[in-house]
């Protein structure tokens, strides 16, 4: 009986101390990290759809679909608007993803270099702003203005387009070339192999593919993988 | 007397159910380090999760890995591999581990050439995170998606 009493007191004491120590560690912190996405009803239904959609998407040689999407400049943009283009550099990208942000300057440079020879960049944000508030259309407009995007930055409202292409992450590139009426998928993957340092790139996958298309040669590397932020 | 016994039992349970492991300290690794992590262990099942502090769906599932690691601590070795940049260890990763009281083993893969090491993890991996790899000495399973706690527990049960 006495031992039990002592044990209980010891345990209560121990708990109280650990509680107190835990409280001491309760400081306020800055928002350094990704916010937890707010769960919403759509998500549950979407989940099943998405699992199916990840198995689909384009392969090299497939004809890509055209679209009509809201542009941050207030217009609506489709591939058919670019009559003189030989093809397109379609990049699924967004505001919130650090990998996308790391590539913004490189995307602008690609557009400036290849638009004039027939391959403009078309950027598409595929994310649901309910999952990532930083990827709202309003935030897209702000980012496009801030960075001085020289290319259309489109919003995949309702998330109809990215599953058809088979994009799974940002950034995710689809290089298209017009053959007859249809734009044909020629390269799928990353811009290059080093998101941290443009000067330390070993394989400039996208530029190599573009150079091959321009000189009428076979693209040696038609797909590549890189880390990115999962589209939600 | 009886009441005391019940109280004692209850308190003992409370104390034992607390996760007593210390908060993790992030350890940077290179491609060689990753190769070692990917080798199966003879005793324990390795549960390897790729995440980053900026990745919202990753942050959402981290508590499940913490919980499963504590519940099956004799059978599992939970390893969380951060893909944050090495320069953000002191500014983001370590503060995150302390804020969220993460107690699993945490490594940081410091190598931007992902195309070189993504296929080492799994050839189905498209590079999106989060992903999870479970390895035992005679089995391997890769999940190219975020997991719920139930999905994670089901996945583990296939290995136990």
mmCIF file of C-alpha atoms in Angstrom:
data_model
loop_
_atom_site.group_PDB
_atom_site.id
_atom_site.type_symbol
_atom_site.label_atom_id
_atom_site.label_comp_id
_atom_site.label_asym_id
_atom_site.label_seq_id
_atom_site.Cartn_x
_atom_site.Cartn_y
_atom_site.Cartn_z
ATOM 1 C CA UNK A 1 0.000 0.000 0.000
ATOM 2 C CA UNK A 2 2.677 2.474 1.032
ATOM 3 C CA UNK A 3 4.892 1.559 -1.919
ATOM 4 C CA UNK A 4 1.967 2.078 -4.290
ATOM 5 C CA UNK A 5 1.297 5.501 -2.804
ATOM 6 C CA UNK A 6 4.935 6.469 -3.245
ATOM 7 C CA UNK A 7 4.954 5.161 -6.793
ATOM 8 C CA UNK A 8 1.815 7.113 -7.693
ATOM 9 C CA UNK A 9 3.284 10.293 -6.249
ATOM 10 C CA UNK A 10 6.517 9.705 -8.156
ATOM 11 C CA UNK A 11 4.646 9.145 -11.393
ATOM 12 C CA UNK A 12 2.498 12.260 -10.936
ATOM 13 C CA UNK A 13 5.632 14.248 -10.172
ATOM 14 C CA UNK A 14 7.383 12.883 -13.248
ATOM 15 C CA UNK A 15 4.439 13.650 -15.472
ATOM 16 C CA UNK A 16 4.154 17.163 -14.068
ATOM 17 C CA UNK A 17 7.850 17.812 -14.717
ATOM 18 C CA UNK A 18 7.748 16.495 -18.265
ATOM 19 C CA UNK A 19 4.607 18.535 -18.896
ATOM 20 C CA UNK A 20 6.281 21.639 -17.538
ATOM 21 C CA UNK A 21 9.400 21.092 -19.647
ATOM 22 C CA UNK A 22 7.254 20.540 -22.716
ATOM 23 C CA UNK A 23 5.470 23.836 -22.061
ATOM 24 C CA UNK A 24 8.775 25.665 -21.781
ATOM 25 C CA UNK A 25 9.585 24.599 -25.338
ATOM 26 C CA UNK A 26 6.406 26.131 -26.671
ATOM 27 C CA UNK A 27 7.761 29.169 -28.470
ATOM 28 C CA UNK A 28 6.177 31.042 -31.309
ATOM 29 C CA UNK A 29 7.616 30.276 -34.694
ATOM 30 C CA UNK A 30 7.611 31.958 -38.044
ATOM 31 C CA UNK A 31 5.824 30.264 -40.918
ATOM 32 C CA UNK A 32 8.884 28.735 -42.493
ATOM 33 C CA UNK A 33 7.198 25.683 -43.900
ATOM 34 C CA UNK A 34 4.495 24.579 -46.220
ATOM 35 C CA UNK A 35 1.083 25.061 -44.754
ATOM 36 C CA UNK A 36 -1.001 21.979 -44.355
ATOM 37 C CA UNK A 37 -3.538 21.884 -47.129
ATOM 38 C CA UNK A 38 -7.103 22.349 -46.011
ATOM 39 C CA UNK A 39 -8.999 19.144 -46.677
ATOM 40 C CA UNK A 40 -12.010 19.693 -48.859
ATOM 41 C CA UNK A 41 -14.811 17.560 -50.179
ATOM 42 C CA UNK A 42 -13.600 17.684 -53.769
ATOM 43 C CA UNK A 43 -10.396 16.030 -52.665
ATOM 44 C CA UNK A 44 -12.026 12.706 -51.852
ATOM 45 C CA UNK A 45 -13.613 12.350 -55.281
ATOM 46 C CA UNK A 46 -10.537 13.729 -57.020
ATOM 47 C CA UNK A 47 -8.301 11.129 -55.418
ATOM 48 C CA UNK A 48 -9.832 8.255 -57.351
ATOM 49 C CA UNK A 49 -9.748 10.220 -60.601
ATOM 50 C CA UNK A 50 -6.129 11.104 -60.082
ATOM 51 C CA UNK A 51 -5.033 7.547 -59.493
ATOM 52 C CA UNK A 52 -6.475 6.653 -62.863
ATOM 53 C CA UNK A 53 -5.066 9.731 -64.551
ATOM 54 C CA UNK A 54 -1.466 9.079 -63.450
ATOM 55 C CA UNK A 55 -1.449 5.917 -65.527
ATOM 56 C CA UNK A 56 -2.525 7.828 -68.654
ATOM 57 C CA UNK A 57 -0.927 10.846 -70.295
ATOM 58 C CA UNK A 58 1.125 11.289 -73.425
ATOM 59 C CA UNK A 59 3.983 9.237 -74.769
ATOM 60 C CA UNK A 60 6.533 10.477 -77.287
ATOM 61 C CA UNK A 61 4.858 10.653 -80.702
ATOM 62 C CA UNK A 62 1.321 11.259 -79.398
ATOM 63 C CA UNK A 63 -0.733 14.186 -80.705
ATOM 64 C CA UNK A 64 -1.289 16.751 -77.949
ATOM 65 C CA UNK A 65 -4.628 18.379 -77.270
ATOM 66 C CA UNK A 66 -5.242 22.075 -77.769
ATOM 67 C CA UNK A 67 -6.867 24.056 -74.967
ATOM 68 C CA UNK A 68 -8.456 27.370 -74.262
ATOM 69 C CA UNK A 69 -7.214 28.680 -70.935
ATOM 70 C CA UNK A 70 -7.304 31.949 -69.025
ATOM 71 C CA UNK A 71 -4.090 33.941 -69.409
ATOM 72 C CA UNK A 72 -2.733 36.268 -66.689
ATOM 73 C CA UNK A 73 -2.847 39.135 -69.239
ATOM 74 C CA UNK A 74 -6.646 38.884 -69.229
ATOM 75 C CA UNK A 75 -6.994 37.103 -72.601
ATOM 76 C CA UNK A 76 -7.743 33.464 -73.386
ATOM 77 C CA UNK A 77 -4.940 31.482 -75.001
ATOM 78 C CA UNK A 78 -4.997 28.449 -77.312
ATOM 79 C CA UNK A 79 -2.281 26.745 -79.333
ATOM 80 C CA UNK A 80 -4.206 27.528 -82.520
ATOM 81 C CA UNK A 81 -3.611 31.270 -81.867
ATOM 82 C CA UNK A 82 0.062 30.751 -82.765
ATOM 83 C CA UNK A 83 -0.263 30.240 -86.505
ATOM 84 C CA UNK A 84 3.395 30.874 -87.251
ATOM 85 C CA UNK A 85 4.802 28.672 -84.499
ATOM 86 C CA UNK A 86 6.641 25.470 -85.459
ATOM 87 C CA UNK A 87 5.934 24.022 -82.060
ATOM 88 C CA UNK A 88 5.582 24.785 -78.362
ATOM 89 C CA UNK A 89 7.462 24.475 -75.105
ATOM 90 C CA UNK A 90 4.606 23.602 -72.740
ATOM 91 C CA UNK A 91 5.721 23.902 -69.104
ATOM 92 C CA UNK A 92 3.443 22.942 -66.231
ATOM 93 C CA UNK A 93 4.667 25.193 -63.445
ATOM 94 C CA UNK A 94 3.298 27.220 -60.548
ATOM 95 C CA UNK A 95 4.007 29.879 -57.920
ATOM 96 C CA UNK A 96 4.361 27.854 -54.728
ATOM 97 C CA UNK A 97 6.880 25.191 -55.740
ATOM 98 C CA UNK A 98 10.546 26.046 -54.998
ATOM 99 C CA UNK A 99 11.648 23.969 -57.993
ATOM 100 C CA UNK A 100 9.403 26.046 -60.273
ATOM 101 C CA UNK A 101 10.689 29.260 -58.737
ATOM 102 C CA UNK A 102 14.285 28.094 -59.206
ATOM 103 C CA UNK A 103 13.601 27.709 -62.933
ATOM 104 C CA UNK A 104 11.714 30.998 -63.568
ATOM 105 C CA UNK A 105 14.718 32.877 -64.965
ATOM 106 C CA UNK A 106 15.693 29.906 -67.119
ATOM 107 C CA UNK A 107 12.132 29.676 -68.502
ATOM 108 C CA UNK A 108 12.189 33.375 -69.440
ATOM 109 C CA UNK A 109 15.572 32.893 -71.155
ATOM 110 C CA UNK A 110 14.268 29.846 -73.068
ATOM 111 C CA UNK A 111 11.242 31.812 -74.277
ATOM 112 C CA UNK A 112 13.371 34.724 -75.445
ATOM 113 C CA UNK A 113 15.776 32.431 -77.250
ATOM 114 C CA UNK A 114 13.320 30.040 -78.925
ATOM 115 C CA UNK A 115 10.175 32.138 -79.483
ATOM 116 C CA UNK A 116 11.839 33.880 -82.430
ATOM 117 C CA UNK A 117 12.742 30.584 -84.084
ATOM 118 C CA UNK A 118 9.234 29.192 -83.748
ATOM 119 C CA UNK A 119 9.037 27.547 -80.316
ATOM 120 C CA UNK A 120 7.363 29.824 -77.748
ATOM 121 C CA UNK A 121 6.995 28.883 -74.079
ATOM 122 C CA UNK A 122 3.453 28.327 -72.814
ATOM 123 C CA UNK A 123 3.346 28.025 -69.010
ATOM 124 C CA UNK A 124 0.341 26.376 -67.359
ATOM 125 C CA UNK A 125 -0.428 26.303 -63.635
ATOM 126 C CA UNK A 126 -2.201 22.956 -63.033
ATOM 127 C CA UNK A 127 -2.790 23.254 -59.275
ATOM 128 C CA UNK A 128 -6.079 23.643 -57.445
ATOM 129 C CA UNK A 129 -5.835 26.919 -55.459
ATOM 130 C CA UNK A 130 -7.919 25.277 -52.720
ATOM 131 C CA UNK A 131 -4.922 22.992 -52.133
ATOM 132 C CA UNK A 132 -2.300 25.677 -52.707
ATOM 133 C CA UNK A 133 -3.626 29.219 -52.087
ATOM 134 C CA UNK A 134 -0.320 30.605 -53.460
ATOM 135 C CA UNK A 135 -1.330 29.247 -56.878
ATOM 136 C CA UNK A 136 -4.546 31.254 -57.245
ATOM 137 C CA UNK A 137 -5.180 33.128 -60.502
ATOM 138 C CA UNK A 138 -4.733 36.426 -58.660
ATOM 139 C CA UNK A 139 -1.359 35.290 -57.281
ATOM 140 C CA UNK A 140 -0.374 34.092 -60.780
ATOM 141 C CA UNK A 141 -1.065 37.570 -62.208
ATOM 142 C CA UNK A 142 1.073 39.121 -59.478
ATOM 143 C CA UNK A 143 3.948 36.704 -60.074
ATOM 144 C CA UNK A 144 3.857 37.167 -63.867
ATOM 145 C CA UNK A 145 4.065 40.933 -63.417
ATOM 146 C CA UNK A 146 6.740 40.794 -60.714
ATOM 147 C CA UNK A 147 9.049 38.525 -62.746
ATOM 148 C CA UNK A 148 8.177 40.079 -66.106
ATOM 149 C CA UNK A 149 7.115 36.815 -67.740
ATOM 150 C CA UNK A 150 7.518 37.128 -71.529
ATOM 151 C CA UNK A 151 5.259 34.106 -72.154
ATOM 152 C CA UNK A 152 1.589 33.280 -71.526
ATOM 153 C CA UNK A 153 1.004 32.038 -67.954
ATOM 154 C CA UNK A 154 -2.252 30.081 -68.099
ATOM 155 C CA UNK A 155 -4.538 28.717 -65.420
ATOM 156 C CA UNK A 156 -5.818 25.143 -65.812
ATOM 157 C CA UNK A 157 -9.177 25.996 -64.213
ATOM 158 C CA UNK A 158 -11.019 22.821 -63.245
ATOM 159 C CA UNK A 159 -7.837 20.809 -63.850
ATOM 160 C CA UNK A 160 -8.934 19.452 -67.229
ATOM 161 C CA UNK A 161 -5.708 19.772 -69.207
ATOM 162 C CA UNK A 162 -2.827 18.476 -67.067
ATOM 163 C CA UNK A 163 -4.243 14.926 -66.713
ATOM 164 C CA UNK A 164 -4.547 14.650 -70.509
ATOM 165 C CA UNK A 165 -0.890 15.556 -70.893
ATOM 166 C CA UNK A 166 0.049 13.309 -67.971
ATOM 167 C CA UNK A 167 1.834 16.005 -66.005
ATOM 168 C CA UNK A 168 2.408 14.885 -62.415
ATOM 169 C CA UNK A 169 4.608 17.588 -60.970
ATOM 170 C CA UNK A 170 5.891 21.133 -61.398
ATOM 171 C CA UNK A 171 7.938 21.930 -63.371
ATOM 172 C CA UNK A 172 7.073 19.330 -66.028
ATOM 173 C CA UNK A 173 7.916 20.025 -69.693
ATOM 174 C CA UNK A 174 6.215 18.788 -72.877
ATOM 175 C CA UNK A 175 7.977 19.846 -76.066
ATOM 176 C CA UNK A 176 5.648 19.799 -79.081
ATOM 177 C CA UNK A 177 6.286 20.094 -82.803
ATOM 178 C CA UNK A 178 3.579 20.767 -85.368
ATOM 179 C CA UNK A 179 3.311 18.015 -87.938
ATOM 180 C CA UNK A 180 0.449 18.642 -90.302
ATOM 181 C CA UNK A 181 -2.442 19.859 -88.155
ATOM 182 C CA UNK A 182 -1.455 18.297 -84.859
ATOM 183 C CA UNK A 183 1.199 19.237 -82.346
ATOM 184 C CA UNK A 184 3.200 16.046 -81.688
ATOM 185 C CA UNK A 185 4.938 15.311 -78.373
ATOM 186 C CA UNK A 186 8.711 15.180 -78.917
ATOM 187 C CA UNK A 187 10.182 15.404 -75.413
ATOM 188 C CA UNK A 188 8.783 14.947 -71.878
ATOM 189 C CA UNK A 189 10.565 15.728 -68.634
ATOM 190 C CA UNK A 190 12.845 18.253 -67.001
ATOM 191 C CA UNK A 191 14.347 21.510 -68.260
ATOM 192 C CA UNK A 192 17.830 20.360 -67.227
ATOM 193 C CA UNK A 193 19.468 18.268 -64.511
ATOM 194 C CA UNK A 194 20.413 20.876 -61.883
ATOM 195 C CA UNK A 195 17.683 23.031 -60.354
ATOM 196 C CA UNK A 196 20.072 24.631 -57.877
ATOM 197 C CA UNK A 197 22.704 25.990 -60.245
ATOM 198 C CA UNK A 198 22.178 26.781 -63.934
ATOM 199 C CA UNK A 199 25.960 27.039 -64.375
ATOM 200 C CA UNK A 200 26.544 23.485 -63.122
ATOM 201 C CA UNK A 201 24.103 21.772 -65.502
ATOM 202 C CA UNK A 202 25.498 18.540 -66.978
ATOM 203 C CA UNK A 203 22.549 17.746 -69.285
ATOM 204 C CA UNK A 204 20.451 20.548 -70.791
ATOM 205 C CA UNK A 205 17.730 18.089 -71.850
ATOM 206 C CA UNK A 206 15.179 20.591 -73.179
ATOM 207 C CA UNK A 207 17.662 22.760 -75.076
ATOM 208 C CA UNK A 208 19.316 19.683 -76.595
ATOM 209 C CA UNK A 209 15.892 18.506 -77.797
ATOM 210 C CA UNK A 210 15.094 21.960 -79.217
ATOM 211 C CA UNK A 211 18.437 22.123 -81.024
ATOM 212 C CA UNK A 212 17.797 18.684 -82.521
ATOM 213 C CA UNK A 213 14.333 19.778 -83.747
ATOM 214 C CA UNK A 214 15.768 22.971 -85.264
ATOM 215 C CA UNK A 215 18.491 21.121 -87.123
ATOM 216 C CA UNK A 216 16.173 18.303 -88.174
ATOM 217 C CA UNK A 217 18.076 15.676 -86.210
ATOM 218 C CA UNK A 218 16.816 12.873 -84.019
ATOM 219 C CA UNK A 219 16.351 13.838 -80.334
ATOM 220 C CA UNK A 220 18.766 11.620 -78.401
ATOM 221 C CA UNK A 221 17.159 11.910 -74.955
ATOM 222 C CA UNK A 222 13.374 12.103 -75.272
ATOM 223 C CA UNK A 223 12.441 11.714 -71.595
ATOM 224 C CA UNK A 224 14.031 12.652 -68.283
ATOM 225 C CA UNK A 225 13.127 12.660 -64.601
ATOM 226 C CA UNK A 226 13.664 15.323 -61.978
ATOM 227 C CA UNK A 227 12.308 16.165 -58.554
ATOM 228 C CA UNK A 228 9.234 18.368 -58.518
ATOM 229 C CA UNK A 229 6.157 19.285 -56.496
ATOM 230 C CA UNK A 230 3.266 16.872 -56.921
ATOM 231 C CA UNK A 231 0.305 18.509 -58.691
ATOM 232 C CA UNK A 232 -2.726 18.691 -56.416
ATOM 233 C CA UNK B 1 -6.428 0.294 -2.451
ATOM 234 C CA UNK B 2 -8.162 -0.839 -5.650
ATOM 235 C CA UNK B 3 -8.590 2.758 -6.772
ATOM 236 C CA UNK B 4 -4.927 3.426 -6.184
ATOM 237 C CA UNK B 5 -4.001 0.359 -8.206
ATOM 238 C CA UNK B 6 -6.162 1.542 -11.118
ATOM 239 C CA UNK B 7 -4.717 5.028 -10.866
ATOM 240 C CA UNK B 8 -1.219 3.574 -10.797
ATOM 241 C CA UNK B 9 -1.918 1.445 -13.853
ATOM 242 C CA UNK B 10 -3.394 4.385 -15.711
ATOM 243 C CA UNK B 11 -0.459 6.639 -14.908
ATOM 244 C CA UNK B 12 2.055 3.964 -15.863
ATOM 245 C CA UNK B 13 0.306 3.580 -19.227
ATOM 246 C CA UNK B 14 0.399 7.334 -19.800
ATOM 247 C CA UNK B 15 4.127 7.438 -19.109
ATOM 248 C CA UNK B 16 4.888 4.410 -21.294
ATOM 249 C CA UNK B 17 2.833 5.679 -24.226
ATOM 250 C CA UNK B 18 4.898 8.872 -24.420
ATOM 251 C CA UNK B 19 7.409 8.746 -27.277
ATOM 252 C CA UNK B 20 10.674 8.889 -25.366
ATOM 253 C CA UNK B 21 12.980 9.243 -28.386
ATOM 254 C CA UNK B 22 14.793 12.586 -28.686
ATOM 255 C CA UNK B 23 14.036 15.039 -31.510
ATOM 256 C CA UNK B 24 15.869 14.090 -34.708
ATOM 257 C CA UNK B 25 19.053 15.801 -35.864
ATOM 258 C CA UNK B 26 19.238 16.037 -39.652
ATOM 259 C CA UNK B 27 22.272 14.322 -41.208
ATOM 260 C CA UNK B 28 23.320 15.265 -44.782
ATOM 261 C CA UNK B 29 24.165 12.395 -47.147
ATOM 262 C CA UNK B 30 25.385 12.114 -50.747
ATOM 263 C CA UNK B 31 24.560 9.593 -53.476
ATOM 264 C CA UNK B 32 26.810 6.960 -51.834
ATOM 265 C CA UNK B 33 24.990 7.497 -48.551
ATOM 266 C CA UNK B 34 21.684 6.999 -50.344
ATOM 267 C CA UNK B 35 22.889 3.702 -51.811
ATOM 268 C CA UNK B 36 23.643 2.446 -48.298
ATOM 269 C CA UNK B 37 20.204 3.499 -47.063
ATOM 270 C CA UNK B 38 18.607 1.548 -49.912
ATOM 271 C CA UNK B 39 20.305 -1.727 -48.876
ATOM 272 C CA UNK B 40 17.889 -4.022 -47.026
ATOM 273 C CA UNK B 41 18.492 -4.701 -43.350
ATOM 274 C CA UNK B 42 18.479 -8.282 -42.049
ATOM 275 C CA UNK B 43 16.507 -7.536 -38.895
ATOM 276 C CA UNK B 44 14.265 -4.556 -39.501
ATOM 277 C CA UNK B 45 11.946 -3.372 -42.267
ATOM 278 C CA UNK B 46 13.103 -0.052 -43.705
ATOM 279 C CA UNK B 47 10.385 2.544 -44.325
ATOM 280 C CA UNK B 48 11.974 5.309 -46.411
ATOM 281 C CA UNK B 49 10.031 8.500 -47.115
ATOM 282 C CA UNK B 50 11.185 11.339 -49.397
ATOM 283 C CA UNK B 51 9.884 14.750 -48.294
ATOM 284 C CA UNK B 52 10.739 18.447 -47.964
ATOM 285 C CA UNK B 53 9.732 21.252 -45.589
ATOM 286 C CA UNK B 54 8.130 23.173 -48.481
ATOM 287 C CA UNK B 55 6.026 20.201 -49.641
ATOM 288 C CA UNK B 56 2.505 20.459 -48.213
ATOM 289 C CA UNK B 57 1.332 16.877 -48.928
ATOM 290 C CA UNK B 58 4.593 15.617 -47.377
ATOM 291 C CA UNK B 59 4.042 17.589 -44.169
ATOM 292 C CA UNK B 60 0.509 16.245 -44.023
ATOM 293 C CA UNK B 61 1.654 12.609 -43.936
ATOM 294 C CA UNK B 62 4.737 12.973 -41.666
ATOM 295 C CA UNK B 63 2.732 12.391 -38.447
ATOM 296 C CA UNK B 64 1.684 8.977 -39.807
ATOM 297 C CA UNK B 65 5.315 7.963 -40.206
ATOM 298 C CA UNK B 66 6.058 9.204 -36.702
ATOM 299 C CA UNK B 67 3.142 7.220 -35.298
ATOM 300 C CA UNK B 68 3.934 4.007 -37.150
ATOM 301 C CA UNK B 69 7.619 4.270 -36.225
ATOM 302 C CA UNK B 70 6.718 4.547 -32.542
ATOM 303 C CA UNK B 71 4.054 1.803 -32.641
ATOM 304 C CA UNK B 72 6.244 -0.767 -34.419
ATOM 305 C CA UNK B 73 9.605 0.379 -33.134
ATOM 306 C CA UNK B 74 11.042 -3.138 -32.824
ATOM 307 C CA UNK B 75 10.158 -4.110 -36.389
ATOM 308 C CA UNK B 76 10.563 -0.846 -38.326
ATOM 309 C CA UNK B 77 13.314 1.583 -39.151
ATOM 310 C CA UNK B 78 11.609 4.785 -40.352
ATOM 311 C CA UNK B 79 13.986 6.990 -42.380
ATOM 312 C CA UNK B 80 12.826 10.407 -43.573
ATOM 313 C CA UNK B 81 14.988 11.731 -46.426
ATOM 314 C CA UNK B 82 14.632 15.476 -46.879
ATOM 315 C CA UNK B 83 15.152 16.944 -50.358
ATOM 316 C CA UNK B 84 15.544 20.460 -49.016
ATOM 317 C CA UNK B 85 18.691 22.293 -50.047
ATOM 318 C CA UNK B 86 21.669 21.737 -47.727
ATOM 319 C CA UNK B 87 21.934 25.478 -47.118
ATOM 320 C CA UNK B 88 18.499 25.421 -45.478
ATOM 321 C CA UNK B 89 19.419 22.839 -42.809
ATOM 322 C CA UNK B 90 19.848 25.460 -40.080
ATOM 323 C CA UNK B 91 17.195 27.877 -41.354
ATOM 324 C CA UNK B 92 14.379 25.461 -42.221
ATOM 325 C CA UNK B 93 14.936 21.727 -41.765
ATOM 326 C CA UNK B 94 16.259 21.511 -38.194
ATOM 327 C CA UNK B 95 13.786 24.171 -36.897
ATOM 328 C CA UNK B 96 11.002 22.182 -38.580
ATOM 329 C CA UNK B 97 12.051 18.958 -36.813
ATOM 330 C CA UNK B 98 12.038 20.773 -33.482
ATOM 331 C CA UNK B 99 8.709 22.535 -34.075
ATOM 332 C CA UNK B 100 7.018 19.308 -35.048
ATOM 333 C CA UNK B 101 8.921 17.116 -32.567
ATOM 334 C CA UNK B 102 10.012 14.707 -35.301
ATOM 335 C CA UNK B 103 11.756 11.713 -33.715
ATOM 336 C CA UNK B 104 12.344 9.386 -36.675
ATOM 337 C CA UNK B 105 15.764 9.250 -38.327
ATOM 338 C CA UNK B 106 16.144 12.242 -40.694
ATOM 339 C CA UNK B 107 18.669 12.453 -43.547
ATOM 340 C CA UNK B 108 19.082 15.179 -46.179
ATOM 341 C CA UNK B 109 20.122 14.143 -49.673
ATOM 342 C CA UNK B 110 22.525 16.861 -50.785
ATOM 343 C CA UNK B 111 22.753 16.215 -54.528
ATOM 344 C CA UNK B 112 20.917 18.324 -57.144
ATOM 345 C CA UNK B 113 21.486 15.771 -59.950
ATOM 346 C CA UNK B 114 18.238 13.939 -59.247
ATOM 347 C CA UNK B 115 18.192 12.215 -62.639
ATOM 348 C CA UNK B 116 21.201 10.206 -61.437
ATOM 349 C CA UNK B 117 19.675 8.930 -58.200
ATOM 350 C CA UNK B 118 15.921 8.792 -58.898
ATOM 351 C CA UNK B 119 16.311 5.424 -60.744
ATOM 352 C CA UNK B 120 18.258 4.020 -57.758
ATOM 353 C CA UNK B 121 15.170 4.479 -55.611
ATOM 354 C CA UNK B 122 12.635 3.100 -58.092
ATOM 355 C CA UNK B 123 12.283 3.189 -61.857
ATOM 356 C CA UNK B 124 8.564 4.051 -61.511
ATOM 357 C CA UNK B 125 9.386 7.295 -59.707
ATOM 358 C CA UNK B 126 8.593 10.371 -61.842
ATOM 359 C CA UNK B 127 10.288 12.714 -59.363
ATOM 360 C CA UNK B 128 7.199 14.105 -57.609
ATOM 361 C CA UNK B 129 7.245 14.011 -53.808
ATOM 362 C CA UNK B 130 6.144 12.615 -51.429
ATOM 363 C CA UNK B 131 7.038 9.001 -52.194
ATOM 364 C CA UNK B 132 7.621 6.037 -49.889
ATOM 365 C CA UNK B 133 9.750 2.939 -50.294
ATOM 366 C CA UNK B 134 9.456 -0.081 -48.002
ATOM 367 C CA UNK B 135 12.312 -2.605 -48.063
ATOM 368 C CA UNK B 136 12.884 -5.878 -46.241
ATOM 369 C CA UNK B 137 15.488 -8.503 -47.031
ATOM 370 C CA UNK B 138 13.170 -10.294 -49.452
ATOM 371 C CA UNK B 139 10.628 -7.687 -50.504
ATOM 372 C CA UNK B 140 10.392 -4.160 -51.890
ATOM 373 C CA UNK B 141 7.377 -1.910 -52.443
ATOM 374 C CA UNK B 142 7.298 1.647 -53.829
ATOM 375 C CA UNK B 143 4.415 4.111 -53.349
ATOM 376 C CA UNK B 144 4.429 7.011 -55.837
ATOM 377 C CA UNK B 145 1.876 9.019 -53.826
ATOM 378 C CA UNK B 146 1.015 10.442 -50.422
ATOM 379 C CA UNK B 147 -0.310 7.849 -47.940
ATOM 380 C CA UNK B 148 -2.979 7.970 -45.257
ATOM 381 C CA UNK B 149 -2.261 6.307 -41.905
ATOM 382 C CA UNK B 150 -4.439 3.319 -42.838
ATOM 383 C CA UNK B 151 -2.708 2.898 -46.181
ATOM 384 C CA UNK B 152 0.672 3.068 -44.483
ATOM 385 C CA UNK B 153 -0.329 0.511 -41.847
ATOM 386 C CA UNK B 154 -1.724 -1.822 -44.536
ATOM 387 C CA UNK B 155 1.512 -1.458 -46.479
ATOM 388 C CA UNK B 156 3.559 -2.309 -43.370
ATOM 389 C CA UNK B 157 1.342 -5.275 -42.533
ATOM 390 C CA UNK B 158 2.214 -6.862 -45.866
ATOM 391 C CA UNK B 159 5.812 -6.979 -44.641
ATOM 392 C CA UNK B 160 5.265 -8.165 -41.051
#
